[in-house]
Coordinates of C-alpha atoms in Angstrom, one line a residue:
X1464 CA 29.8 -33.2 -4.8
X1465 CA 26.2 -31.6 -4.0
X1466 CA 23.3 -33.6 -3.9
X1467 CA 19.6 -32.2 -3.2
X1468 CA 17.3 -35.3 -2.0
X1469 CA 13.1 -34.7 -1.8
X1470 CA 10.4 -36.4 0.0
X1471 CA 12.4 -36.9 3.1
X1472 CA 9.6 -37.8 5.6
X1473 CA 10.0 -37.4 9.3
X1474 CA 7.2 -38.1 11.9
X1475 CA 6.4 -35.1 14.1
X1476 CA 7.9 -37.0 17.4
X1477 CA 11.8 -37.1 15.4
X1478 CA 13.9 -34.6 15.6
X1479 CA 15.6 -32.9 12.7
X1480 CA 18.9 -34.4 13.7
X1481 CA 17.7 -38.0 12.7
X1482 CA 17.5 -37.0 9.0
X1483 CA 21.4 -38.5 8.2
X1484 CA 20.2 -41.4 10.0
X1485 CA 17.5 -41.8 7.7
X1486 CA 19.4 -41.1 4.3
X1487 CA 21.8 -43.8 5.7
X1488 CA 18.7 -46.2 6.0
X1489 CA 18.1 -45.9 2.9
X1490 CA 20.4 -44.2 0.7
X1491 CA 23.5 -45.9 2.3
X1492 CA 25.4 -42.8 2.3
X1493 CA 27.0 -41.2 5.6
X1494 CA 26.7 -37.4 5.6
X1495 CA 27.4 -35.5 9.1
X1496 CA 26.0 -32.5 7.5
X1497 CA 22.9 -30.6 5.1
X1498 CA 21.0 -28.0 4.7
X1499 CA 17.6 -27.3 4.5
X1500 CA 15.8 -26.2 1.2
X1501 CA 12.0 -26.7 1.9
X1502 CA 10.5 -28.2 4.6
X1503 CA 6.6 -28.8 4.9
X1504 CA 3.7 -30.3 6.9
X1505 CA 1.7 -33.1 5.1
X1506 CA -1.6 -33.4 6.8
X1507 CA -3.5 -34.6 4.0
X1508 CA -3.8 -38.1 5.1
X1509 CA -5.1 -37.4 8.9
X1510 CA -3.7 -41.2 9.7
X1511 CA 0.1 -40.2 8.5
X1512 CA 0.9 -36.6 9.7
X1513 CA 4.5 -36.0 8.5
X1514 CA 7.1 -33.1 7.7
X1515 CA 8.8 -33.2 4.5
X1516 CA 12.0 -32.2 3.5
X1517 CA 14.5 -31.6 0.9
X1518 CA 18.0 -30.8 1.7
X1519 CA 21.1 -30.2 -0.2
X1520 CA 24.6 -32.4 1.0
X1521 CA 27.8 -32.7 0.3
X1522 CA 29.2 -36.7 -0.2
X1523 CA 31.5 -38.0 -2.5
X1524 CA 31.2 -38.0 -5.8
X1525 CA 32.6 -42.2 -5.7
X1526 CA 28.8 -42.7 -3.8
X1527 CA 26.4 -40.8 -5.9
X1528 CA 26.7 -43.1 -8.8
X1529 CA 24.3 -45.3 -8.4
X1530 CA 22.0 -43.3 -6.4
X1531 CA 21.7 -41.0 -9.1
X1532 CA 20.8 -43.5 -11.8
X1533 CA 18.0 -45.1 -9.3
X1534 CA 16.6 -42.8 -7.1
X1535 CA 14.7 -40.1 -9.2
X1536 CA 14.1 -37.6 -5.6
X1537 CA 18.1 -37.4 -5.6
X1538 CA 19.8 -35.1 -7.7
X1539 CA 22.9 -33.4 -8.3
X1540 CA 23.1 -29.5 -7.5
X1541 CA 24.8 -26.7 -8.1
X1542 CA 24.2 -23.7 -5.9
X1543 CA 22.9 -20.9 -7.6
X1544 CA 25.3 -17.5 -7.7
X1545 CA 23.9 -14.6 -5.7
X1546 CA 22.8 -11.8 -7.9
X1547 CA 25.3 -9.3 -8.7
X1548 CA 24.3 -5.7 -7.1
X1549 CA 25.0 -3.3 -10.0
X1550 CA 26.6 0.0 -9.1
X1551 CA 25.5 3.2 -10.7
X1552 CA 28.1 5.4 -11.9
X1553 CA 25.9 8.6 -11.0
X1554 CA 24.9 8.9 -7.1
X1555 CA 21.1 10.5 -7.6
X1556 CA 19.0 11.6 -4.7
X1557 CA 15.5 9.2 -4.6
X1558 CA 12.7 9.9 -2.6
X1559 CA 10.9 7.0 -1.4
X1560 CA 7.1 8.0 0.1
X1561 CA 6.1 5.1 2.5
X1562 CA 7.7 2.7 5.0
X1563 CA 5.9 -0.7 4.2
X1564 CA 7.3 -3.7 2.7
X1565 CA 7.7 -2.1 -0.9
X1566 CA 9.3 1.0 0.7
X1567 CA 11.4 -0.2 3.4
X1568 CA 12.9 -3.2 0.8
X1569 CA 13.3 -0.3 -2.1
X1570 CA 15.1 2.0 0.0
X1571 CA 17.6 -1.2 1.6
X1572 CA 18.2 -2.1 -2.4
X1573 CA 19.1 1.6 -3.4
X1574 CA 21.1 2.5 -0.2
X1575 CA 23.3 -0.4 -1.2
X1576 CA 24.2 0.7 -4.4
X1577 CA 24.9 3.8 -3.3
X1578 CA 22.0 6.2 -3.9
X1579 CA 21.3 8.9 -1.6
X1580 CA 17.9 7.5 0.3
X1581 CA 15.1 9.9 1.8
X1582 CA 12.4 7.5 3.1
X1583 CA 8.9 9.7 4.1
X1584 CA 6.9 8.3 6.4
X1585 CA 3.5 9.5 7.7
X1586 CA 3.0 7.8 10.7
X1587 CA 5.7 7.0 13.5
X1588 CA 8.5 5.1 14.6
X1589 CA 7.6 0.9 15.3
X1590 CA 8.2 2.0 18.8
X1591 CA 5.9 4.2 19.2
X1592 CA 3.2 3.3 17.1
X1593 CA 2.7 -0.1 19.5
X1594 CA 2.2 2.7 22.3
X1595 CA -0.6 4.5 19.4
X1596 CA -1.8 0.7 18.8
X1597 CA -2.1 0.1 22.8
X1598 CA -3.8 3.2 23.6
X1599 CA -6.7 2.2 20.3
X1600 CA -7.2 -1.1 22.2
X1601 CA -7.4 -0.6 25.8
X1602 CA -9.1 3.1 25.8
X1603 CA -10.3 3.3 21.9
X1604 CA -8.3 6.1 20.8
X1605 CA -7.5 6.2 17.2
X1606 CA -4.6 7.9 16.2
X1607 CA -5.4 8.3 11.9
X1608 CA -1.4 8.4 11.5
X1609 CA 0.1 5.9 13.7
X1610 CA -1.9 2.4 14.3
X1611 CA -2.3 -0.8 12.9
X1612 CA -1.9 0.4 9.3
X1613 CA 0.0 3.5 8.8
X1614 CA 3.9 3.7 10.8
X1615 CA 6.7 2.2 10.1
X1616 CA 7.1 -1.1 8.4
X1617 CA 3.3 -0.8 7.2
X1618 CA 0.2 -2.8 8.1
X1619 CA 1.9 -6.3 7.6
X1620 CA 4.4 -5.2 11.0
X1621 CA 1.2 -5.4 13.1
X1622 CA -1.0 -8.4 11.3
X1623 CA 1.1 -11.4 11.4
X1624 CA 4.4 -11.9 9.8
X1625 CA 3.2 -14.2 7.3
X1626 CA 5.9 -14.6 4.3
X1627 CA 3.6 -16.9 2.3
X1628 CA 3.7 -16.0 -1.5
X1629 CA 2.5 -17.2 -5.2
X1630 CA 5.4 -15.5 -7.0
X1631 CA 8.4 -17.0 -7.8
X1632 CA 11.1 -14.1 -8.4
X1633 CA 14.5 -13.8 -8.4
X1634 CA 14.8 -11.1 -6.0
X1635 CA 13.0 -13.0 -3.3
X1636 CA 16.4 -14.9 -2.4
X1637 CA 17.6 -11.2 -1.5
X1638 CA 14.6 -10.4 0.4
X1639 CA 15.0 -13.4 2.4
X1640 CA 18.5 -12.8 2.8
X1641 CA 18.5 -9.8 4.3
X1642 CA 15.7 -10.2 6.8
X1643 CA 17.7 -13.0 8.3
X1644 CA 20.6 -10.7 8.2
X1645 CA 18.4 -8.2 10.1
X1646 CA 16.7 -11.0 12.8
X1647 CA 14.6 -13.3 11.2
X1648 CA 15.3 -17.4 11.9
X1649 CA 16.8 -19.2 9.0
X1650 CA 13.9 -21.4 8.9
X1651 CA 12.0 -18.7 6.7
X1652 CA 14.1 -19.4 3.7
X1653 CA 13.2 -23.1 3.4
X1654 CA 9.3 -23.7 5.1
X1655 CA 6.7 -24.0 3.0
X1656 CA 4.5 -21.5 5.0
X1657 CA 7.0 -19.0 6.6
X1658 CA 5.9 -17.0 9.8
X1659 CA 7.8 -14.9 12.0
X1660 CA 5.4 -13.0 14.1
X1661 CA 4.1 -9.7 15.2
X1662 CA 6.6 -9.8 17.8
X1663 CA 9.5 -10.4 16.0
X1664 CA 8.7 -8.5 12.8
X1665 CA 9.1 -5.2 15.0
X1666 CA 12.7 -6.0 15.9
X1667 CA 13.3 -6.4 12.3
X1668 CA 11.9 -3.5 11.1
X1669 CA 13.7 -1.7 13.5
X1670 CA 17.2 -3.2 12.2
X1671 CA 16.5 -2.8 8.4
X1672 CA 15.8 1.0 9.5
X1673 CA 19.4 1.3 11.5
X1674 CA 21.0 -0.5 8.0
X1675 CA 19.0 2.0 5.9
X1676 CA 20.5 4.9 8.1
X1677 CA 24.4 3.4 8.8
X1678 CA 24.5 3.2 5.0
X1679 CA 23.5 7.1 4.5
X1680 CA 19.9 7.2 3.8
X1681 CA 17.3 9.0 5.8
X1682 CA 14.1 8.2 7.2
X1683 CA 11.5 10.8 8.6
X1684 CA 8.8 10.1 10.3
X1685 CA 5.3 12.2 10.7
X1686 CA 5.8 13.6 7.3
X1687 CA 2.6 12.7 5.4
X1688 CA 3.1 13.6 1.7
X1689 CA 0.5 16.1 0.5
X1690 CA 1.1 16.8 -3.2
X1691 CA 3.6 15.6 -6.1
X1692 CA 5.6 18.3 -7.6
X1693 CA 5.2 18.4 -11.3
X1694 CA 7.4 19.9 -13.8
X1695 CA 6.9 19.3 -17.7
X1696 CA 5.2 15.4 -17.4
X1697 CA 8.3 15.1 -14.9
X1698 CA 8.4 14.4 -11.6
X1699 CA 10.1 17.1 -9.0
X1700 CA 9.7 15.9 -5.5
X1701 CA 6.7 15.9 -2.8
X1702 CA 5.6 18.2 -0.5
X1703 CA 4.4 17.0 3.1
X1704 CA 1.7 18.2 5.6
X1705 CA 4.5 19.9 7.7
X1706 CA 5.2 22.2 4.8
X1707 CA 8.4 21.3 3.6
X1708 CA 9.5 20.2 0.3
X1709 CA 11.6 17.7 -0.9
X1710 CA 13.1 17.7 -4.9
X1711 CA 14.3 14.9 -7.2
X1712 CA 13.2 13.5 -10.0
X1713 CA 13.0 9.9 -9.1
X1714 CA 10.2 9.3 -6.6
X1715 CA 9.1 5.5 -5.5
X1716 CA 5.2 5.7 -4.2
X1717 CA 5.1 2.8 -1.9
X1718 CA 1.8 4.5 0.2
X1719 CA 0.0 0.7 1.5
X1720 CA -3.1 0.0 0.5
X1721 CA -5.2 2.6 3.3
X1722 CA -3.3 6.0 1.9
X1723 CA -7.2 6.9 1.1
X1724 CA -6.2 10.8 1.4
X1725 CA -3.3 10.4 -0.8
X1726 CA -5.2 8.2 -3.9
X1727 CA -7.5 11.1 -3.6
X1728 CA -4.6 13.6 -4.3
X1729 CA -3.7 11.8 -7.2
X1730 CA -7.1 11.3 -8.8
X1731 CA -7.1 15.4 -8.6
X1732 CA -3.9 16.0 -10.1
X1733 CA -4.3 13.6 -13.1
X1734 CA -2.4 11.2 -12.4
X1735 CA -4.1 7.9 -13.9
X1736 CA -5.4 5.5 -11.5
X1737 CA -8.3 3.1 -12.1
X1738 CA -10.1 0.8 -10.3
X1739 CA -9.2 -2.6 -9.2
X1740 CA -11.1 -6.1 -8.2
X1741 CA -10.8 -6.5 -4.2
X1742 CA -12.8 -7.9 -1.5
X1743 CA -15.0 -7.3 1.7
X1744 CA -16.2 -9.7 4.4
X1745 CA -15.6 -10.4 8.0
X1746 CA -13.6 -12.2 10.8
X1747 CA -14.4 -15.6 11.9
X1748 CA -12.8 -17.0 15.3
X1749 CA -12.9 -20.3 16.5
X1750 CA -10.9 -22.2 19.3
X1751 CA -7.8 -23.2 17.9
X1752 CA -7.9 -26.5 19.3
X1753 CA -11.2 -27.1 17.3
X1754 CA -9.7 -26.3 14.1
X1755 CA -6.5 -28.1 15.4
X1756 CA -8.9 -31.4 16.0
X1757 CA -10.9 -31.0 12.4
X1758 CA -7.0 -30.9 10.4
X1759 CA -5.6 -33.0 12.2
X1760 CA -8.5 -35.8 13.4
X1761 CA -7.4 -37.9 16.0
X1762 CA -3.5 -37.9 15.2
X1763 CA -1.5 -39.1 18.1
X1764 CA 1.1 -36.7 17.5
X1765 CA -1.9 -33.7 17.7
X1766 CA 0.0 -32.7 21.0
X1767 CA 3.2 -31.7 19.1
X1768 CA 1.9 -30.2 16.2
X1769 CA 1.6 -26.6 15.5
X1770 CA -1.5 -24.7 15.6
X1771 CA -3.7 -26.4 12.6
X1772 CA -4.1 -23.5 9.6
X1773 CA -6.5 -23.6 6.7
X1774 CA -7.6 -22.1 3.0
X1775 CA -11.1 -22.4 2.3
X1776 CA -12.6 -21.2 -1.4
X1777 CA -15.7 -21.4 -3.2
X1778 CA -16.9 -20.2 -6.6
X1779 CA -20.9 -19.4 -6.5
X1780 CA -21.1 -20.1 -10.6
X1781 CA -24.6 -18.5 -10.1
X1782 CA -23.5 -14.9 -9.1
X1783 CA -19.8 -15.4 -10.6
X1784 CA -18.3 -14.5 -7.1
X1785 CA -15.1 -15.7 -5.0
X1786 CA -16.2 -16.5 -1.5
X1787 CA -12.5 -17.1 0.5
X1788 CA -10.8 -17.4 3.5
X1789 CA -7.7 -14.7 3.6
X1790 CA -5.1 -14.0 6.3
X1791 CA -6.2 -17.0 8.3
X1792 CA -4.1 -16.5 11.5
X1793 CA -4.0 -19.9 13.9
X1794 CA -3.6 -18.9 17.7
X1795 CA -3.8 -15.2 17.0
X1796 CA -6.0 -12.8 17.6
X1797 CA -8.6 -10.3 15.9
X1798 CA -7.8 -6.8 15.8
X1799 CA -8.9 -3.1 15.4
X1800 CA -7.3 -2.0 11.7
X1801 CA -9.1 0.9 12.0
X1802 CA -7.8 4.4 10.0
X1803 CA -9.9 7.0 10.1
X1804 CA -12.5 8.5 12.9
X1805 CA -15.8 6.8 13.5
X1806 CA -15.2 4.1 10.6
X1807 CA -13.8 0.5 11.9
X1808 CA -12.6 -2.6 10.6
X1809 CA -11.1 -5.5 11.5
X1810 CA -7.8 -8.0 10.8
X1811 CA -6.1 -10.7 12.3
X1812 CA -2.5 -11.3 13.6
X1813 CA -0.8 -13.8 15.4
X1814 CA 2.8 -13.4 17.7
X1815 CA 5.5 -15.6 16.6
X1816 CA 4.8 -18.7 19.3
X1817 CA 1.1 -18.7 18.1
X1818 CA 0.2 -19.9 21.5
X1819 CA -3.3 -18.0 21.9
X1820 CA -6.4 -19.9 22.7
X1821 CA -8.0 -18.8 19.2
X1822 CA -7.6 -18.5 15.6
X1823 CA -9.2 -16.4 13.1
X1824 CA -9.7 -16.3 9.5
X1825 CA -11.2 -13.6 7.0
X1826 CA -14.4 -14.6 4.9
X1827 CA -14.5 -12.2 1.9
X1828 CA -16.2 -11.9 -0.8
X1829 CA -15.4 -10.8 -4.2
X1830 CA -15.8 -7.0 -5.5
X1831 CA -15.5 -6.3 -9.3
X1832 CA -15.1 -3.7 -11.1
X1833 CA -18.9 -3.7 -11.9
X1834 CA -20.3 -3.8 -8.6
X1835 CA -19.1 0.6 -7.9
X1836 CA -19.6 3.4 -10.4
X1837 CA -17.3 4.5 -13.0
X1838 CA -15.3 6.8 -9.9
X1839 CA -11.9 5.2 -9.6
X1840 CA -12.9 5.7 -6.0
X1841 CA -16.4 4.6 -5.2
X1842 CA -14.3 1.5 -4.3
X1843 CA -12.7 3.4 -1.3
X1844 CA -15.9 4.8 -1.0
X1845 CA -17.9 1.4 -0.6
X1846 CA -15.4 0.4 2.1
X1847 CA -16.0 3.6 4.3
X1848 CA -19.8 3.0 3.9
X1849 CA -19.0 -0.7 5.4
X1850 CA -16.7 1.0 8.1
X1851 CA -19.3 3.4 9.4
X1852 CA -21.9 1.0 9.6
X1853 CA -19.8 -1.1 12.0
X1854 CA -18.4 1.8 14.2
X1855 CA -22.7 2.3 14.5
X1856 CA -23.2 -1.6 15.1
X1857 CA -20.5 -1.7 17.6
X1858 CA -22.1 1.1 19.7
X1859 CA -18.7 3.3 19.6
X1860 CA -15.6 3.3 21.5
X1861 CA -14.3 1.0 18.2
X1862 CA -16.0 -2.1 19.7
X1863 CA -17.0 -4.3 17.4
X1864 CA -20.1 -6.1 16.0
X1865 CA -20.2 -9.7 16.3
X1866 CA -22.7 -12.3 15.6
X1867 CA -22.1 -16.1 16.3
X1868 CA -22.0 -18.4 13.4
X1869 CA -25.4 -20.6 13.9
X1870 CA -27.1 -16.8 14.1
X1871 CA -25.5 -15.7 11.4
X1872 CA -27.3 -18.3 9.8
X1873 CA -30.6 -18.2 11.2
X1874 CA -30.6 -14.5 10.6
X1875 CA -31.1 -13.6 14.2
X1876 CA -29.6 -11.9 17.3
X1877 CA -27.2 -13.2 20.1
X1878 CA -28.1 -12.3 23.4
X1879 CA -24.8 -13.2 24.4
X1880 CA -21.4 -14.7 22.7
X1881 CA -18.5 -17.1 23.6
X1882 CA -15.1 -15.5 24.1
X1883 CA -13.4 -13.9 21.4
X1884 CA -9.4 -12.1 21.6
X1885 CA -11.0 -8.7 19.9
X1886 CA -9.5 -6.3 23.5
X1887 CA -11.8 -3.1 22.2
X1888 CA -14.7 -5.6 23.0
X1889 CA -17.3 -6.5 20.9
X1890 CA -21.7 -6.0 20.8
X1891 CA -24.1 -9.1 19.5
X1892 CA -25.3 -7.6 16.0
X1893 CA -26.1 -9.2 12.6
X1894 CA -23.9 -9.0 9.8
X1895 CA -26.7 -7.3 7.8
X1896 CA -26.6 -3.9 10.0
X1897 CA -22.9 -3.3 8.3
X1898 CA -22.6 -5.5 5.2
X1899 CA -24.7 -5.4 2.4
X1900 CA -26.9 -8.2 1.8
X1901 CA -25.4 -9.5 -1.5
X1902 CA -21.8 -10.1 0.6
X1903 CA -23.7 -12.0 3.6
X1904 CA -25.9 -14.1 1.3
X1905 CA -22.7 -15.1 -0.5
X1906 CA -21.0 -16.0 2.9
X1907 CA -24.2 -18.0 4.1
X1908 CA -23.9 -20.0 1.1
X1909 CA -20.2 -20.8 1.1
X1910 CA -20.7 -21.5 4.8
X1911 CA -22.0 -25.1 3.9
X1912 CA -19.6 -25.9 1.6
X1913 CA -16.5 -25.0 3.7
X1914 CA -18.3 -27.2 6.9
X1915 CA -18.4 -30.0 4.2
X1916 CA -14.2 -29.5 3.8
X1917 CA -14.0 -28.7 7.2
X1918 CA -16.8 -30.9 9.5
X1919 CA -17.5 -28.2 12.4
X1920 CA -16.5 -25.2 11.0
X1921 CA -20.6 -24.2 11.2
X1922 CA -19.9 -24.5 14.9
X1923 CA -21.6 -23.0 18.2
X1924 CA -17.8 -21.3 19.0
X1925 CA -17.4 -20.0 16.1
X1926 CA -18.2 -16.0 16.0
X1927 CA -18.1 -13.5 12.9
X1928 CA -16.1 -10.2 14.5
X1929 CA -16.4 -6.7 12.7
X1930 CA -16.0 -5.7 8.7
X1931 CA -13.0 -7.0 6.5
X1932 CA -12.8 -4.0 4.4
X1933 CA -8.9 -3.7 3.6
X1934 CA -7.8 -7.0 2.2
X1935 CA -5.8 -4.8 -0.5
X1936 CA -6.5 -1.3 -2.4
X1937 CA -9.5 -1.0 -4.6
X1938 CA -7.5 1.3 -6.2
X1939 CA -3.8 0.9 -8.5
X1940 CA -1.8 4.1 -9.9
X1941 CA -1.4 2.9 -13.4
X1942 CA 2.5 2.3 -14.5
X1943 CA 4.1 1.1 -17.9
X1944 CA 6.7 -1.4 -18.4
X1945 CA 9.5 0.4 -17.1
X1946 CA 7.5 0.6 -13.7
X1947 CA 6.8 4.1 -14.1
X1948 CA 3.4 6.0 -13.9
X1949 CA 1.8 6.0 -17.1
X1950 CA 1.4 10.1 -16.5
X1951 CA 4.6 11.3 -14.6
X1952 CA 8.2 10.0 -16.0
X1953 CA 10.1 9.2 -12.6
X1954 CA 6.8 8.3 -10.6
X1955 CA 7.7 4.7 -9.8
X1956 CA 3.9 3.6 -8.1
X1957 CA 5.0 0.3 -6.2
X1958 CA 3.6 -2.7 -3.7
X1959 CA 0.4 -3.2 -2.5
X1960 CA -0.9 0.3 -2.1
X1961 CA -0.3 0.8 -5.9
X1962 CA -1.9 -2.1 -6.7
X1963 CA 0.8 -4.7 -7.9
X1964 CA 1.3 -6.7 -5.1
X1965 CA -0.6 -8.5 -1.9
X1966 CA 0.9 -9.2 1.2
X1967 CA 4.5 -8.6 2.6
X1968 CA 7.2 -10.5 0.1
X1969 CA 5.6 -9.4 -2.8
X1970 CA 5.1 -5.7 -1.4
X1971 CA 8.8 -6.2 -1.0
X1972 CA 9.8 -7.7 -4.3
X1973 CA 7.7 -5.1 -6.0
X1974 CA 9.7 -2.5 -4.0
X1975 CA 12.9 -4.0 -5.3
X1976 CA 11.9 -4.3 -8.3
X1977 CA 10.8 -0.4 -8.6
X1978 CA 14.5 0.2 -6.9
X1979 CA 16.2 -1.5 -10.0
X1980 CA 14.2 -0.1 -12.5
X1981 CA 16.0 3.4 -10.9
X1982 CA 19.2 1.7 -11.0
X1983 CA 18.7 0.4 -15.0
X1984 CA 18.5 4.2 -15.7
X1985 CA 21.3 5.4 -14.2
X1986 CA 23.9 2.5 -15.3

């Protein structure tokens, strides 16, 4: 029979193939083989750094008796039946506008239950937009429809990989499923904190696109959708910048969270959209060892541990504002995330070894609802402010402004800085010449409460790089129960462009989601 057992602890100098010998140890059973089903690192207690597992095994039913009636971390289990794909008994035409997480996922879902899939993307191929990304770092070019945000597979194909989420959704088991089936390790079904890797995510994305295509759908790329096509409260199809229009009546918007220009179409066509909480900071870098040596103290296993990662958050109860740490990438780098001409910003990412020298963190702050106008916009509007203020602070050429931490905090000027990864380069500033006061006075203030969690991290190598502006949309296209706009029947708004989702599994499960919802209609 199958039995799950939790809280298997291993040290970080045992290999994974030791695990039967421990279950024998103490359980008394003899297994030759498992599986996986979460696996975590416990660094809590600095003097007993362990992993921890649970895995699922197959023993005899004759030696579970007893171990079932004692030991309350083994259990029986049953695995749980893969959903059933429902098939449509109408083949309908869908129109999916976007090539992120939400799209890409949507159009894998609806391709294999036999829709007919066109997939519109503004920006470029994965191949070519690392040439557009290159050619942003090295000479400060900015392409505004292939870089580090728009092209295929969205801006989470060029941040980090991570596959961390809050939700817990069926459809996530699918998600999973077919990214290993497309490249990924099996490991990112089971760890706590799954990462694959800038590196590895663009294979991927590549494969889910040759799947999307072998099973009949079509992708374009360079077709930036201009305008909705309305008929009756119905949708009718898009039109793109190229001139060409595309009909059906089931359209998934799936734009990320940067489609500025296309939020600004809908706000003109009537299409309701309102304004949503975000928030806006900047980059901090350290050495990774130094946050590697506050996690893990003076473990003697620190030499075979992976890059040290942390979460940092503080409530000011005086102003009512989140203060946060947010895409904290360990031995990664900081990057140019930059959209649109003379406006930068910044984000982190980190290849799949993690093996650079540095690791970087966002500190944001909290933006309500209250703090822009009654404009569904003035959010996006905000953000560019932020954007041009740091392309100035920089001194052009998309370098970046940077203050070190203890400056930051004495409110004055480097004359020079320790290394940082940013490649476009980066000017001593201060935080103020970008970011309004009411964001840096928050940070100062959190400051000493995160060097209280985390002795050092007010620390002479630590340096603030460049704004934080697009941590998710200020904006999301309203949509009812059904997952369709509240305004246009067939408009199916979806991910984290549209405001229901943040970061790359969710994107995707909201994409899925939106798929089925399709599906539902036509069974």
């Amino acid at each position: 029979m199958l039995i799950a057992i939790d809280d298997i602890r291993l040290s970080p100098d045992r290999e994974e193939n030791t695990i039967p010998q421990i279950i024998n140890e103490k359980y008394g059973l003899i297994i030759s083989e498992f599986r996986i089903l979460k696996k975590s690192l416990d660094a809590r207690n600095k003097n007993d750094i362990h992993w921890r597992y649970r895995i699922v095994t197959d023993v005899d039913e004759a030696d579970t008796a007893g171990i079932l009636n004692y030991y309350n971390e083994v259990k029986a289990y049953t695995e749980p039946a893969p959903p059933e794909m429902p098939v449509p008994a109408a083949k309908e035409k869908i129109i999916i506008v976007g090539s992120g997480p939400a799209g890409l996922f949507s159009a894998l879902r609806l391709v294999e239950s036999g829709m007919d899939v066109l997939l519109l993307e503004r920006g470029r191929p994965v191949e070519q937009r690392m040439k557009d990304i290159e050619l942003l770092e090295t000479e400060g070019k900015l392409n505004p429809e292939s870089n580090v945000l728009f092209g295929e597979g969205g801006a989470g194909t060029y941040s980090d990989g991570k596959l961390t989420t809050r939700i817990n959704r069926p459809e996530i088991d699918w998600f999973y499923r077919k990214l290993i089936e497309n490249g990924a390790p099996e490991s990112v079904s089971f760890e706590s904190k799954p990462h694959i890797g800038t590196d590895r995510l663009r294979d991927i994305i590549k494969n889910v696109r040759a799947k999307i295509i072998s099973s009949g759908g079509e992708i374009l790329f360079s077709e930036r959708v201009t305008d909705i096509l309305l008929s009756e409260g119905k949708v009718s199809g898009v039109t793109t910048d190229s001139g060409k229009e595309f009909l059906s009546k089931y359209v998934i918007l799936a734009p990320g969270h940067s489609a500025r220009d296309l939020y600004e179409m809908l706000h003109d066509r009537k299409i309701a959209i309102e304004k949503k909480a975000f928030a806006i900071g900047t980059r901090i870098e350290h050495p990774a060892e130094l946050i590697k040596e506050i996690q893990y103290g003076k473990s003697r296993f620190a030499g075979i541990l992976p890059p040290a990662e942390y979460s940092l958050a503080w409530n000011n109860k005086r102003s009512g504002r989140g203060i946060y740490s947010f895409c904290m990438c360990p031995g990664g780098a900081v990057i140019n995330s930059s959209s649109e001409d003379k406006l930068l910003c910044t984000n982190g990412m980190s290849m799949s070894h993690r093996g650079s020298p540095l690791s970087n963190s966002a500190i944001v702050v909290t933006v309500t609802k209250n703090d822009t106008s009654p404009n569904p916009l003035d959010g996006i509007e905000l953000q560019r402010s932020i954007e041009r203020g740091a392309f100035r602070a920089g001194g052009g050429e998309y370098r970046a402004p940077a203050q070190s931490v203890f400056s930051f905090l004495k409110k004055i000027r480097d004359r020079e800085l320790p290394p940082v990864s940013y490649r476009n380069g980066v000017t001593p500033s201060r935080l103020e010449e970008f970011l309004p006061e009411w964001i840096t006075s928050e940070i100062r203030t959190a400051m000493e409460y995160f060097d209280r969690r985390m002795k050092g991290f007010i620390s002479g190598s630590g340096v603030f790089i460049g704004a934080e502006t697009r941590t998710s949309s200020p904006v999301r296209i309203l949509r009812n129960k059904s997952y369709q706009s509240v305004s246009v029947i067939g408009l199916y708004p979806a991910g984290e462009g549209a405001g229901y989702a943040g970061g790359i599994v969710s994107s995707a499960v909201d994409g899925i989601r939106c798929a089925d919802a399709i599906i539902g209609t036509l069974l």
